[in-house]
GROMACS .gro file of C-alpha atoms in nm:
model
  120
    1UNK     CA    1   0.307   0.325  -1.606
    2UNK     CA    2   0.305   0.598  -1.343
    3UNK     CA    3   0.287   0.519  -0.972
    4UNK     CA    4  -0.079   0.623  -0.977
    5UNK     CA    5  -0.156   0.395  -1.272
    6UNK     CA    6   0.023   0.105  -1.099
    7UNK     CA    7  -0.183   0.160  -0.785
    8UNK     CA    8  -0.506   0.181  -0.986
    9UNK     CA    9  -0.419  -0.150  -1.158
   10UNK     CA   10  -0.351  -0.309  -0.817
   11UNK     CA   11  -0.689  -0.198  -0.681
   12UNK     CA   12  -0.863  -0.313  -1.000
   13UNK     CA   13  -0.713  -0.657  -0.938
   14UNK     CA   14  -0.829  -0.644  -0.574
   15UNK     CA   15  -1.184  -0.560  -0.684
   16UNK     CA   16  -1.195  -0.841  -0.941
   17UNK     CA   17  -1.046  -1.100  -0.705
   18UNK     CA   18  -1.242  -0.999  -0.393
   19UNK     CA   19  -1.523  -1.227  -0.509
   20UNK     CA   20  -1.298  -1.524  -0.442
   21UNK     CA   21  -1.139  -1.383  -0.124
   22UNK     CA   22  -1.329  -1.117   0.070
   23UNK     CA   23  -1.010  -1.006   0.250
   24UNK     CA   24  -0.902  -0.838  -0.074
   25UNK     CA   25  -1.201  -0.606  -0.038
   26UNK     CA   26  -1.067  -0.472   0.292
   27UNK     CA   27  -0.744  -0.335   0.140
   28UNK     CA   28  -0.738   0.044   0.123
   29UNK     CA   29  -0.522   0.334   0.008
   30UNK     CA   30  -0.399   0.627   0.216
   31UNK     CA   31  -0.432   0.950   0.012
   32UNK     CA   32  -0.101   1.106   0.118
   33UNK     CA   33   0.044   1.202  -0.220
   34UNK     CA   34  -0.075   1.409  -0.511
   35UNK     CA   35  -0.150   1.771  -0.578
   36UNK     CA   36  -0.410   1.951  -0.370
   37UNK     CA   37  -0.480   2.312  -0.288
   38UNK     CA   38  -0.328   2.463   0.025
   39UNK     CA   39  -0.674   2.483   0.183
   40UNK     CA   40  -0.752   2.117   0.106
   41UNK     CA   41  -0.407   2.009   0.229
   42UNK     CA   42  -0.457   2.202   0.553
   43UNK     CA   43  -0.802   2.052   0.607
   44UNK     CA   44  -0.674   1.699   0.540
   45UNK     CA   45  -0.386   1.752   0.783
   46UNK     CA   46  -0.637   1.869   1.044
   47UNK     CA   47  -0.834   1.550   0.976
   48UNK     CA   48  -0.527   1.340   1.058
   49UNK     CA   49  -0.335   1.303   0.731
   50UNK     CA   50   0.032   1.241   0.808
   51UNK     CA   51   0.336   1.265   0.585
   52UNK     CA   52   0.532   0.943   0.550
   53UNK     CA   53   0.240   0.703   0.585
   54UNK     CA   54   0.265   0.431   0.321
   55UNK     CA   55   0.027   0.406   0.025
   56UNK     CA   56  -0.166   0.083   0.084
   57UNK     CA   57  -0.274  -0.104   0.396
   58UNK     CA   58  -0.396  -0.464   0.426
   59UNK     CA   59  -0.585  -0.479   0.759
   60UNK     CA   60  -0.567  -0.855   0.799
   61UNK     CA   61  -0.369  -1.026   1.074
   62UNK     CA   62  -0.160  -1.315   0.947
   63UNK     CA   63   0.052  -1.501   1.199
   64UNK     CA   64   0.274  -1.259   1.388
   65UNK     CA   65   0.185  -0.961   1.167
   66UNK     CA   66  -0.114  -0.735   1.242
   67UNK     CA   67  -0.136  -0.628   0.877
   68UNK     CA   68   0.076  -0.531   0.579
   69UNK     CA   69   0.184  -0.194   0.439
   70UNK     CA   70   0.275  -0.150   0.072
   71UNK     CA   71   0.449   0.156  -0.071
   72UNK     CA   72   0.417   0.199  -0.448
   73UNK     CA   73   0.718   0.350  -0.624
   74UNK     CA   74   0.785   0.421  -0.991
   75UNK     CA   75   1.115   0.415  -1.176
   76UNK     CA   76   1.415   0.466  -0.954
   77UNK     CA   77   1.223   0.634  -0.671
   78UNK     CA   78   1.320   0.525  -0.321
   79UNK     CA   79   1.153   0.556   0.017
   80UNK     CA   80   1.157   0.908   0.158
   81UNK     CA   81   1.307   0.980   0.498
   82UNK     CA   82   0.951   1.028   0.628
   83UNK     CA   83   0.844   0.686   0.498
   84UNK     CA   84   1.147   0.523   0.656
   85UNK     CA   85   1.075   0.700   0.986
   86UNK     CA   86   0.710   0.586   0.972
   87UNK     CA   87   0.812   0.223   0.916
   88UNK     CA   88   1.065   0.240   1.199
   89UNK     CA   89   0.819   0.401   1.442
   90UNK     CA   90   0.539   0.153   1.368
   91UNK     CA   91   0.775  -0.144   1.375
   92UNK     CA   92   0.775  -0.515   1.309
   93UNK     CA   93   0.414  -0.580   1.409
   94UNK     CA   94   0.342  -0.523   1.040
   95UNK     CA   95   0.491  -0.662   0.721
   96UNK     CA   96   0.638  -0.397   0.486
   97UNK     CA   97   0.685  -0.414   0.108
   98UNK     CA   98   0.798  -0.162  -0.155
   99UNK     CA   99   0.643  -0.241  -0.495
  100UNK     CA  100   0.765  -0.103  -0.827
  101UNK     CA  101   0.470  -0.242  -1.023
  102UNK     CA  102   0.113  -0.348  -0.962
  103UNK     CA  103   0.196  -0.713  -1.016
  104UNK     CA  104   0.475  -0.696  -0.754
  105UNK     CA  105   0.213  -0.556  -0.515
  106UNK     CA  106  -0.024  -0.839  -0.612
  107UNK     CA  107   0.241  -1.107  -0.557
  108UNK     CA  108   0.340  -0.962  -0.217
  109UNK     CA  109  -0.027  -0.945  -0.116
  110UNK     CA  110  -0.085  -1.305  -0.223
  111UNK     CA  111   0.223  -1.429  -0.038
  112UNK     CA  112   0.104  -1.246   0.274
  113UNK     CA  113  -0.251  -1.379   0.252
  114UNK     CA  114  -0.150  -1.725   0.132
  115UNK     CA  115  -0.354  -1.716  -0.190
  116UNK     CA  116  -0.290  -1.755  -0.562
  117UNK     CA  117  -0.276  -1.435  -0.768
  118UNK     CA  118  -0.453  -1.559  -1.078
  119UNK     CA  119  -0.245  -1.328  -1.301
  120UNK     CA  120  -0.014  -1.587  -1.459
   0.00000   0.00000   0.00000
């Protein structure tokens, strides 16, 4: 599966499971990647889009963490220097996880929120 397909599968799981835990319905994606025209890219940058921001955010405080960021990667892809810089600048107030599949993202989300995944 591509990174996009993995992320779609993750959000499909969130939608299905949000009936049993409403916090899953608050999780959102940041549209940083993908092809767009130069005009659209310029407009989005003017609207506040920033390179290096991670793919998925869970806006739920759990213990010492104000939320959780997830970066989806496919194959042997690694964090970019911009993604590393973003994580370092935002810091330890958030939990950070790099997922190479939708089910890794689900398991990390469930560990963070203290819930069962329901995918086994």
